[in-house]
Coordinates of C-alpha atoms in Angstrom, one line a residue:
M201 CA 17.9 -14.0 -21.0
C202 CA 14.5 -12.2 -22.3
V203 CA 13.4 -10.7 -25.0
E204 CA 11.4 -7.6 -25.3
S205 CA 8.3 -7.1 -27.8
D206 CA 10.6 -5.7 -30.7
G207 CA 13.2 -8.8 -30.3
C208 CA 16.2 -6.9 -28.1
E209 CA 17.7 -9.0 -25.9
I210 CA 17.9 -7.7 -22.5
E211 CA 20.9 -8.7 -20.2
G212 CA 20.4 -9.7 -16.8
C213 CA 17.6 -12.2 -17.2
S214 CA 17.2 -15.9 -16.5
S215 CA 15.5 -18.1 -18.9
S216 CA 12.6 -18.7 -16.6
E217 CA 11.8 -15.0 -15.9
E218 CA 9.4 -12.8 -17.6
V219 CA 9.5 -9.1 -18.7
R220 CA 6.3 -6.7 -18.8
T221 CA 5.9 -4.5 -21.5
L222 CA 5.0 -0.8 -21.4
S223 CA 1.1 -1.7 -22.5
G224 CA 1.1 -3.9 -19.7
S225 CA 1.2 -7.2 -21.1
M226 CA 3.9 -10.1 -20.6
S227 CA 6.8 -11.3 -22.8
P228 CA 7.7 -15.0 -21.9
G229 CA 11.3 -15.8 -21.1
L230 CA 12.9 -17.4 -24.6
K231 CA 15.7 -19.3 -24.8
S232 CA 18.8 -18.1 -26.5
N233 CA 18.8 -17.3 -30.1
P234 CA 21.4 -16.5 -32.5
D235 CA 18.9 -14.0 -34.4
L236 CA 18.7 -11.5 -31.4
H237 CA 20.5 -8.5 -31.5
P238 CA 22.1 -6.6 -28.7
C239 CA 19.9 -4.1 -26.7
K240 CA 20.7 -0.2 -28.1
P241 CA 21.4 2.2 -25.1
G242 CA 17.7 3.5 -25.3
H243 CA 16.3 -0.2 -25.2
K244 CA 18.5 -1.0 -21.9
V245 CA 16.9 2.3 -20.0
R246 CA 13.5 0.8 -21.1
A247 CA 14.3 -2.4 -19.4
A248 CA 15.6 -0.6 -16.3
L249 CA 12.1 1.0 -16.3
L250 CA 10.1 -2.4 -16.7
R251 CA 12.3 -3.8 -13.5
C252 CA 11.0 -0.9 -11.7
R253 CA 7.0 -1.9 -12.4
S254 CA 6.4 -4.0 -9.0
P255 CA 3.6 -4.1 -7.4
A256 CA 5.1 -2.2 -4.2
A257 CA 6.0 0.5 -6.4
A258 CA 2.5 0.7 -8.4
A259 CA 0.8 1.1 -5.1
G260 CA 3.2 3.7 -3.9
I261 CA 2.6 5.6 -6.8
L262 CA -1.1 5.1 -7.0
S263 CA -0.8 6.6 -3.4
F264 CA 0.9 9.4 -4.1
G265 CA -1.5 10.6 -7.0
N266 CA -4.3 10.0 -4.4
V267 CA -2.4 12.4 -2.2
L268 CA -2.4 14.9 -4.8
N269 CA -6.1 14.2 -5.6
Y270 CA -7.0 15.2 -2.3
M271 CA -4.6 18.1 -1.5
D272 CA -5.9 19.9 -4.8
R273 CA -9.3 19.2 -3.5
Y274 CA -8.7 21.2 -0.3
T275 CA -6.1 23.7 -1.4
V276 CA -9.3 26.2 -2.0
A277 CA -10.7 25.5 1.6
G278 CA -7.3 26.5 2.9
V279 CA -7.7 30.2 1.7
V280 CA -11.5 30.0 2.0
Q281 CA -11.4 33.3 3.9
D282 CA -9.4 35.0 0.9
I283 CA -11.9 33.6 -1.8
Q284 CA -14.7 34.8 0.3
R285 CA -13.2 38.5 0.8
H286 CA -12.1 38.4 -2.8
Y287 CA -15.3 37.4 -4.8
G288 CA -17.6 39.2 -1.9
V289 CA -19.8 35.9 -1.5
S290 CA -22.1 34.7 1.6
D291 CA -21.3 31.7 3.7
S292 CA -23.8 29.7 1.1
G293 CA -22.1 31.1 -1.7
I294 CA -18.6 29.6 -0.9
G295 CA -20.0 26.4 0.2
L296 CA -21.3 26.2 -3.4
L297 CA -17.7 25.5 -4.4
Q298 CA -17.7 22.3 -2.7
T299 CA -21.0 21.4 -3.4
V300 CA -20.4 21.9 -7.5
F301 CA -17.1 20.0 -7.2
I302 CA -19.0 17.2 -5.6
C303 CA -21.6 17.1 -7.5
S304 CA -19.8 16.7 -10.9
F305 CA -17.4 14.1 -9.2
M306 CA -20.5 11.8 -8.5
V307 CA -22.1 12.4 -11.7
A308 CA -18.9 11.3 -13.6
A309 CA -17.8 8.4 -11.0
P310 CA -20.3 5.9 -12.8
I311 CA -18.8 6.6 -16.1
F312 CA -15.3 6.2 -15.2
G313 CA -16.5 2.9 -13.4
Y314 CA -17.9 1.5 -16.7
L315 CA -14.8 2.5 -18.7
G316 CA -12.6 1.0 -15.7
D317 CA -14.1 -2.3 -15.8
R318 CA -13.6 -2.4 -19.7
F319 CA -10.8 -0.6 -20.7
N320 CA -7.0 0.2 -19.9
R321 CA -7.2 1.8 -16.4
K322 CA -3.9 3.3 -16.2
V323 CA -4.5 5.5 -19.1
I324 CA -7.5 6.7 -18.1
L325 CA -5.9 7.4 -14.5
S326 CA -3.4 9.4 -16.3
C327 CA -5.9 11.3 -18.5
G328 CA -7.8 12.4 -15.5
I329 CA -4.8 13.7 -13.6
F330 CA -3.5 15.8 -16.6
F331 CA -6.9 17.2 -16.8
W332 CA -7.8 18.3 -13.4
S333 CA -3.8 19.7 -13.1
I334 CA -4.4 21.9 -16.5
V335 CA -8.1 23.2 -15.1
T336 CA -6.6 23.9 -11.3
L337 CA -3.9 25.8 -13.0
L338 CA -6.0 28.0 -15.5
S339 CA -8.9 28.7 -12.6
S340 CA -6.1 30.8 -10.6
F341 CA -6.3 33.2 -13.4
I342 CA -10.0 33.9 -12.9
G343 CA -11.1 37.6 -12.0
K344 CA -13.1 38.3 -9.3
E345 CA -16.1 39.7 -11.6
Y346 CA -16.3 36.0 -12.8
Y347 CA -17.1 34.0 -9.7
W348 CA -19.3 31.7 -11.5
L349 CA -16.5 30.8 -14.1
F350 CA -14.4 30.1 -10.7
V351 CA -17.2 27.8 -9.6
L352 CA -17.5 25.9 -12.9
S353 CA -13.7 25.4 -13.0
R354 CA -14.0 23.3 -9.8
G355 CA -17.1 21.4 -11.6
L356 CA -14.4 20.2 -14.3
V357 CA -11.6 19.6 -11.8
G358 CA -14.3 17.2 -10.0
I359 CA -14.7 15.3 -13.4
G360 CA -10.8 14.8 -13.8
E361 CA -10.7 13.8 -9.9
S362 CA -13.6 11.2 -10.1
S363 CA -11.4 9.2 -12.9
Y364 CA -8.9 8.5 -10.4
S365 CA -11.0 8.1 -7.3
S366 CA -13.1 5.4 -9.0
I367 CA -10.3 3.2 -10.6
S368 CA -7.4 3.3 -8.7
P369 CA -8.3 1.1 -5.9
T370 CA -9.3 -1.8 -8.4
I371 CA -5.5 -1.9 -9.7
I372 CA -4.5 -2.1 -6.0
G373 CA -7.4 -4.8 -5.5
D374 CA -5.9 -6.7 -8.3
L375 CA -2.0 -6.4 -7.2
F376 CA -2.6 -7.9 -4.0
T377 CA -4.7 -10.1 -1.8
N378 CA -5.8 -10.7 1.8
N379 CA -3.6 -9.1 4.7
S380 CA -1.6 -7.5 2.0
R381 CA -4.5 -5.9 0.0
T382 CA -5.7 -4.6 3.3
M383 CA -2.0 -3.0 4.1
M384 CA -2.1 -1.6 0.9
L385 CA -5.4 -0.1 0.5
S386 CA -4.7 1.3 4.3
V387 CA -1.4 3.2 2.6
F388 CA -3.8 4.3 -0.4
Y389 CA -6.5 5.7 1.8
L390 CA -4.1 7.1 4.3
A391 CA -3.7 9.6 1.5
I392 CA -7.5 11.1 1.8
P393 CA -6.5 12.8 5.3
L394 CA -2.7 13.4 4.3
G395 CA -3.7 15.2 1.0
S396 CA -6.6 16.8 2.9
G397 CA -4.5 18.1 5.3
L398 CA -1.6 18.8 3.4
G399 CA -4.1 20.7 1.1
Y400 CA -4.8 23.2 3.7
I401 CA -1.0 23.8 4.5
L402 CA 0.0 23.9 0.8
G403 CA -2.6 26.6 0.0
A404 CA -1.9 28.5 3.4
S405 CA 1.9 28.4 2.8
A406 CA 1.7 29.4 -0.7
K407 CA -0.6 32.4 -0.3
V408 CA 1.8 33.5 2.8
A409 CA 5.0 33.2 0.6
A410 CA 3.7 34.6 -2.6
G411 CA 1.4 37.4 -0.8
D412 CA -1.4 36.3 -3.3
W413 CA -3.7 33.7 -2.4
H414 CA -4.1 32.4 -6.2
W415 CA -0.6 30.9 -6.0
A416 CA -2.4 28.5 -3.7
L417 CA -3.7 26.9 -7.0
R418 CA -0.4 26.9 -8.9
V419 CA 1.7 24.3 -7.1
S420 CA -0.4 21.0 -6.8
P421 CA -1.0 20.9 -10.9
L422 CA 2.8 20.8 -11.3
L423 CA 2.9 17.8 -9.3
G424 CA -0.1 16.3 -10.7
M425 CA 1.3 16.3 -14.0
T426 CA 4.2 14.5 -12.7
A427 CA 2.1 11.9 -11.0
G428 CA 0.5 11.0 -14.4
T429 CA 3.8 10.6 -16.0
L430 CA 4.8 8.2 -13.2
I431 CA 1.6 6.1 -13.5
L432 CA 2.3 5.9 -17.2
L433 CA 5.7 4.8 -17.0
F434 CA 5.4 2.6 -13.7
V435 CA 1.9 1.4 -13.1
P436 CA 0.9 -1.9 -14.8
D437 CA -2.7 -2.6 -15.7
P438 CA -3.4 -6.3 -14.1
K439 CA -5.8 -8.2 -15.2
R440 CA -8.9 -8.2 -13.4
G441 CA -9.1 -10.5 -10.7
S442 CA -5.0 -11.6 -11.1
A443 CA -4.7 -11.7 -7.4
D444 CA -7.4 -13.7 -6.5
Q445 CA -5.8 -16.3 -8.5
M446 CA -8.4 -15.9 -11.4
G447 CA -6.7 -13.5 -13.9
G448 CA -6.9 -14.5 -17.1
R449 CA -9.5 -17.3 -16.5
I450 CA -12.7 -15.7 -16.0
R451 CA -14.7 -16.4 -19.0
T452 CA -17.9 -14.3 -18.6
R453 CA -18.5 -10.8 -18.5
T454 CA -21.7 -9.3 -17.4
S455 CA -23.4 -6.4 -18.9
W456 CA -23.6 -2.9 -17.0
L457 CA -27.3 -3.1 -16.2
C458 CA -26.7 -6.8 -14.8
D459 CA -24.0 -5.8 -12.7
M460 CA -26.2 -2.6 -11.1
K461 CA -28.8 -5.4 -10.2
A462 CA -26.4 -7.6 -8.6
L463 CA -25.1 -4.5 -6.3
A464 CA -28.5 -3.4 -5.3
K465 CA -28.9 -6.8 -4.1
N466 CA -25.8 -6.8 -2.2
R467 CA -27.2 -5.8 1.2
S468 CA -23.5 -5.5 2.4
Y469 CA -22.5 -3.3 -0.4
V470 CA -25.7 -1.4 0.0
F471 CA -25.7 -0.4 3.7
S472 CA -21.6 0.2 3.6
S473 CA -22.1 2.6 0.6
L474 CA -24.9 4.6 3.0
A475 CA -22.3 4.5 5.9
S476 CA -19.8 6.1 3.5
A477 CA -22.5 8.6 2.9
A478 CA -22.6 9.7 6.5
V479 CA -18.6 10.0 6.5
S480 CA -18.8 11.8 3.1
F481 CA -21.4 14.2 5.0
A482 CA -19.4 15.1 7.8
T483 CA -15.8 15.2 6.1
G484 CA -17.3 17.5 3.6
A485 CA -18.8 20.0 5.9
F486 CA -16.0 19.9 8.4
G487 CA -13.2 20.5 5.6
M488 CA -14.8 23.2 4.2
W489 CA -16.3 25.1 7.5
I490 CA -14.2 24.0 10.6
P491 CA -11.3 26.4 10.0
L492 CA -13.7 29.2 9.7
Y493 CA -15.5 28.3 12.6
L494 CA -12.4 28.2 15.0
V495 CA -11.4 31.8 13.5
R496 CA -15.2 33.2 14.5
A497 CA -14.7 31.5 18.0
Q498 CA -11.3 33.6 18.4
I499 CA -13.1 36.4 17.5
V500 CA -15.8 35.9 20.3
Q501 CA -13.0 35.3 22.8
K502 CA -11.3 38.4 21.6
T503 CA -7.8 37.0 20.8
A504 CA -8.2 37.7 17.3
E505 CA -9.8 40.2 15.2
A506 CA -12.1 40.1 12.1
C507 CA -10.0 39.8 8.9
T508 CA -10.0 43.1 7.0
K509 CA -6.5 42.9 5.3
E510 CA -6.1 41.7 1.8
I511 CA -4.2 38.6 2.9
C512 CA -6.3 36.8 5.9
S513 CA -4.4 34.7 8.8
S514 CA -4.1 31.3 7.7
T515 CA -2.9 29.9 11.3
D516 CA -6.2 28.0 11.8
S517 CA -6.0 26.6 8.3
L518 CA -2.4 25.2 8.8
I519 CA -3.1 23.6 12.6
F520 CA -6.2 22.0 11.2
G521 CA -4.4 20.7 8.1
A522 CA -1.4 19.4 10.5
I523 CA -4.3 18.0 12.7
T524 CA -5.8 16.3 9.6
C525 CA -2.6 14.9 8.3
V526 CA -1.6 13.1 11.9
T527 CA -5.2 12.1 12.5
G528 CA -5.4 10.4 9.1
L529 CA -2.0 8.6 9.8
L530 CA -3.1 7.1 13.2
G531 CA -6.8 6.4 12.0
V532 CA -5.5 4.1 9.1
V533 CA -2.9 2.4 11.0
I534 CA -5.1 1.9 14.2
G535 CA -8.1 0.8 11.8
A536 CA -5.6 -2.1 9.8
A537 CA -4.2 -2.8 12.9
T538 CA -7.6 -3.3 14.7
T539 CA -9.2 -5.3 12.0
R540 CA -6.4 -8.0 11.6
L541 CA -6.2 -8.4 15.6
C542 CA -10.2 -8.6 15.6
R543 CA -10.3 -10.9 12.5
Q544 CA -9.1 -13.5 14.9
K545 CA -12.0 -13.1 17.1
T546 CA -14.7 -12.7 14.5
E547 CA -15.1 -12.9 10.9
R548 CA -17.3 -9.5 11.1
A549 CA -14.4 -7.6 12.1
D550 CA -14.7 -5.1 9.5
P551 CA -18.1 -3.7 9.9
L552 CA -17.9 -4.0 13.4
V553 CA -14.8 -1.9 13.7
C554 CA -16.1 0.6 11.5
A555 CA -19.6 1.0 13.5
V556 CA -17.6 1.6 16.9
S557 CA -15.1 4.2 15.6
M558 CA -18.3 5.9 14.1
L559 CA -20.3 5.9 17.2
G560 CA -17.1 7.2 19.1
S561 CA -16.5 9.7 16.7
A562 CA -20.0 11.4 17.2
I563 CA -19.4 12.0 20.8
F564 CA -15.9 13.8 20.6
I565 CA -17.3 15.8 17.5
C566 CA -20.2 16.9 19.7
L567 CA -18.0 18.2 22.4
I568 CA -16.0 20.8 19.6
F569 CA -19.0 22.8 19.7
V570 CA -19.5 22.8 23.6
V571 CA -15.8 23.9 24.4
A572 CA -15.0 26.1 21.5
K573 CA -16.6 29.1 23.0
K574 CA -14.3 29.0 26.0
S575 CA -11.2 27.1 24.8
I576 CA -9.9 26.7 21.6
V577 CA -7.2 24.2 22.7
G578 CA -10.1 22.0 24.1
A579 CA -11.5 22.3 20.9
Y580 CA -8.5 21.1 18.9
V581 CA -8.1 18.1 21.3
C582 CA -11.8 16.8 20.5
I583 CA -10.9 17.7 16.9
F584 CA -8.1 15.3 17.3
I585 CA -9.8 12.4 18.8
G586 CA -13.1 13.1 16.7
E587 CA -11.0 13.1 13.5
T588 CA -9.1 10.0 14.1
L589 CA -12.2 7.8 15.0
L590 CA -13.8 8.9 12.0
F591 CA -10.7 8.2 9.7
L592 CA -10.6 4.5 11.1
N593 CA -13.3 3.3 8.7
W594 CA -11.8 4.5 5.1
A595 CA -9.7 1.6 4.1
I596 CA -11.6 -0.9 5.9
T597 CA -14.7 0.1 4.1
A598 CA -12.8 -0.4 0.5
D599 CA -11.9 -3.8 2.1
I600 CA -15.2 -4.6 2.3
L601 CA -16.1 -3.9 -0.8
M602 CA -13.3 -5.9 -2.1
F603 CA -14.8 -9.0 -0.3
V604 CA -18.2 -8.8 -1.3
V605 CA -18.1 -7.9 -4.9
I606 CA -16.5 -9.8 -7.6
P607 CA -13.2 -8.8 -9.6
T608 CA -15.1 -7.9 -12.9
R609 CA -17.6 -5.6 -11.0
R610 CA -15.3 -3.7 -8.6
A611 CA -14.4 -0.6 -10.4
T612 CA -18.4 0.0 -11.2
A613 CA -19.2 -0.5 -7.5
V614 CA -16.5 1.7 -6.4
A615 CA -17.5 4.2 -8.7
F616 CA -21.6 3.9 -8.0
Q617 CA -20.2 3.4 -4.2
S618 CA -18.3 7.0 -4.8
F619 CA -21.3 8.4 -6.5
T620 CA -24.0 7.7 -3.6
S621 CA -21.7 8.6 -1.2
H622 CA -21.3 11.9 -2.7
L623 CA -24.6 12.4 -3.7
L624 CA -26.2 11.5 -0.1
G625 CA -23.0 13.5 1.6
D626 CA -20.5 15.9 0.9
A627 CA -22.7 16.8 -2.5
G628 CA -24.7 18.9 -0.5
S629 CA -23.6 19.1 3.1
P630 CA -20.9 22.2 2.5
Y631 CA -23.8 24.2 0.8
L632 CA -26.3 23.3 3.8
I633 CA -24.5 24.2 6.2
G634 CA -23.6 27.1 4.7
L635 CA -27.4 28.0 4.2
I636 CA -28.5 26.9 7.7
S637 CA -26.0 29.4 8.9
D638 CA -27.0 32.3 6.7
A639 CA -30.6 31.7 7.6
L640 CA -29.7 31.7 11.3
Q641 CA -27.8 35.1 10.9
Q642 CA -30.4 36.6 8.7
S643 CA -33.4 35.6 11.7
Y644 CA -31.6 37.5 14.4
T645 CA -29.5 40.4 14.9
T646 CA -25.9 40.2 13.2
S647 CA -23.1 40.3 15.4
A648 CA -19.9 38.2 15.8
L649 CA -21.2 36.2 18.7
W650 CA -24.0 35.3 16.5
R651 CA -21.9 34.6 13.3
F652 CA -19.8 32.0 15.4
L653 CA -23.3 30.7 17.0
S654 CA -25.1 30.1 13.9
L655 CA -22.4 28.4 12.2
G656 CA -21.9 25.9 15.3
Y657 CA -25.4 25.4 15.3
A658 CA -25.3 24.3 11.7
L659 CA -22.3 22.0 12.2
M660 CA -24.2 20.1 14.9
L661 CA -26.2 18.3 12.3
C662 CA -22.7 16.6 11.7
P663 CA -22.9 14.1 14.7
F664 CA -26.2 13.1 14.0
I665 CA -25.4 11.8 10.3
I666 CA -22.1 10.3 11.6
V667 CA -24.6 8.0 14.5
L668 CA -26.6 7.2 11.3
G669 CA -23.7 5.9 9.8
G670 CA -22.6 3.7 12.4
M671 CA -26.2 2.0 12.5
F672 CA -25.4 1.4 8.9
F673 CA -22.2 -0.2 9.6
L674 CA -24.1 -2.5 12.2
A675 CA -26.7 -3.6 9.5
T676 CA -23.5 -4.3 7.3
A677 CA -22.2 -6.7 9.8
L678 CA -25.4 -8.6 9.8
F679 CA -24.9 -9.4 6.0
F680 CA -21.4 -9.5 5.7
L681 CA -20.5 -13.2 5.8
D682 CA -23.6 -14.2 3.6
D683 CA -22.5 -11.6 0.8
R684 CA -18.7 -12.8 1.3
D685 CA -19.8 -16.4 0.4
K686 CA -21.9 -15.5 -2.2
A687 CA -19.1 -13.4 -4.2
E688 CA -16.6 -16.3 -3.6
E689 CA -19.1 -18.9 -4.8
Q690 CA -19.9 -16.3 -7.6
C691 CA -16.1 -16.0 -9.0
E692 CA -16.1 -19.8 -8.8
V693 CA -19.1 -20.2 -11.3
N694 CA -17.2 -17.7 -13.6
L695 CA -14.0 -19.8 -13.6
T696 CA -15.8 -22.8 -15.3
A697 CA -18.5 -21.2 -17.3
K698 CA -17.9 -21.4 -20.8
P699 CA -17.2 -18.1 -22.8
T700 CA -19.9 -16.3 -24.4
R701 CA -19.8 -15.0 -28.1
R702 CA -21.0 -12.0 -29.5
R703 CA -22.9 -12.0 -32.7

């Protein structure tokens, strides 16, 4: 028999079991006591909810929330032609949408990282989800004369989504360890390509079904509010370091400034963050521009006509979204399996697998711009292989961070890695690609062929950035073992250190 925090007896528990309260604390099992009263019907429902709060269920809910996080982000990209026609903006103007979103995202990330290392994480997550869901819904009602307000709304959405991306991986890191943690993080980061692909599909499908692109922004908010409620009910806030058998025993907590200094000296963390920035640069640019690039390729091949209707064709957004979902699944699964296999051969497997996949991805992404003018099918094949190799490293990069950063510093580390990867990556890449494309179009006579070529030339910057990211992962491999050992030693020191009191 177990007892809830209000003294109610919960049926079906043994005397050795424990029950989690809704606040995330643990109530120890107690022996039978005649003073205890039977559970009321409402308490039994509450007890049933508590029994559902397993680590696997929590990881599943957090992964579902991450799917919605990225689905909302790329719903706009799925209807980018319609937005461009509706507001009458140029390539650089439409690229500004993603740039403003990412800029607000990365500025808010360190703040949420600081809060996530010190306060209740699931409350912060839920508030963030509710916030971006409401803002996204309201943005669908902005008129065509207020494009600046639509851009501003994307910035506010970025703040809400930043809270989720900064904190949720650290909860999974505190619920699992070793290969189990790698697997669960793989599932969690599978949500990035899956959610991104579903964003294209949702945006295009909702637009076609309703006959109005604004409805693309009115579906994901409802799902987001559902995810926020599930997090409040079923996701615990475990003690930091609990999965590493340090929960409740880490007696020292350093200041934010001290954390930042330690992270700056962590070479594996710095180089893997720079590599993540290269991935973000490429995925941000591709996510915004590849569907439009393929549309322009078909216009050049005379297999399609330029959009002159109120609702533009969504075929390429749907296909690109489906490819992104499948390649994300393959990439994350292959990455996790390859890493586990290679760990039997070398302890540096994690960064080495990332490096090889990045360099291989650059080759196939280059081929996209070679074959797109002649064969759309060939371009899709290159996109499929290139994205699969690129997506291999997402979960592995998160696992590298878990190995080389101590538990009480992980939320800050995730947030600052997010900040730097967006600052140097997709914060500027969509706008930069649009700016280069516009500049090339202005330099020569505007035609359908040159509109296609100018965007292709601008996107050719991405493979070179990906190669640079592969080099950073190779640099990570050089220092990975030393930084992992230092993190383990620091954990041991924290376990034996005397608690410090503030005066």
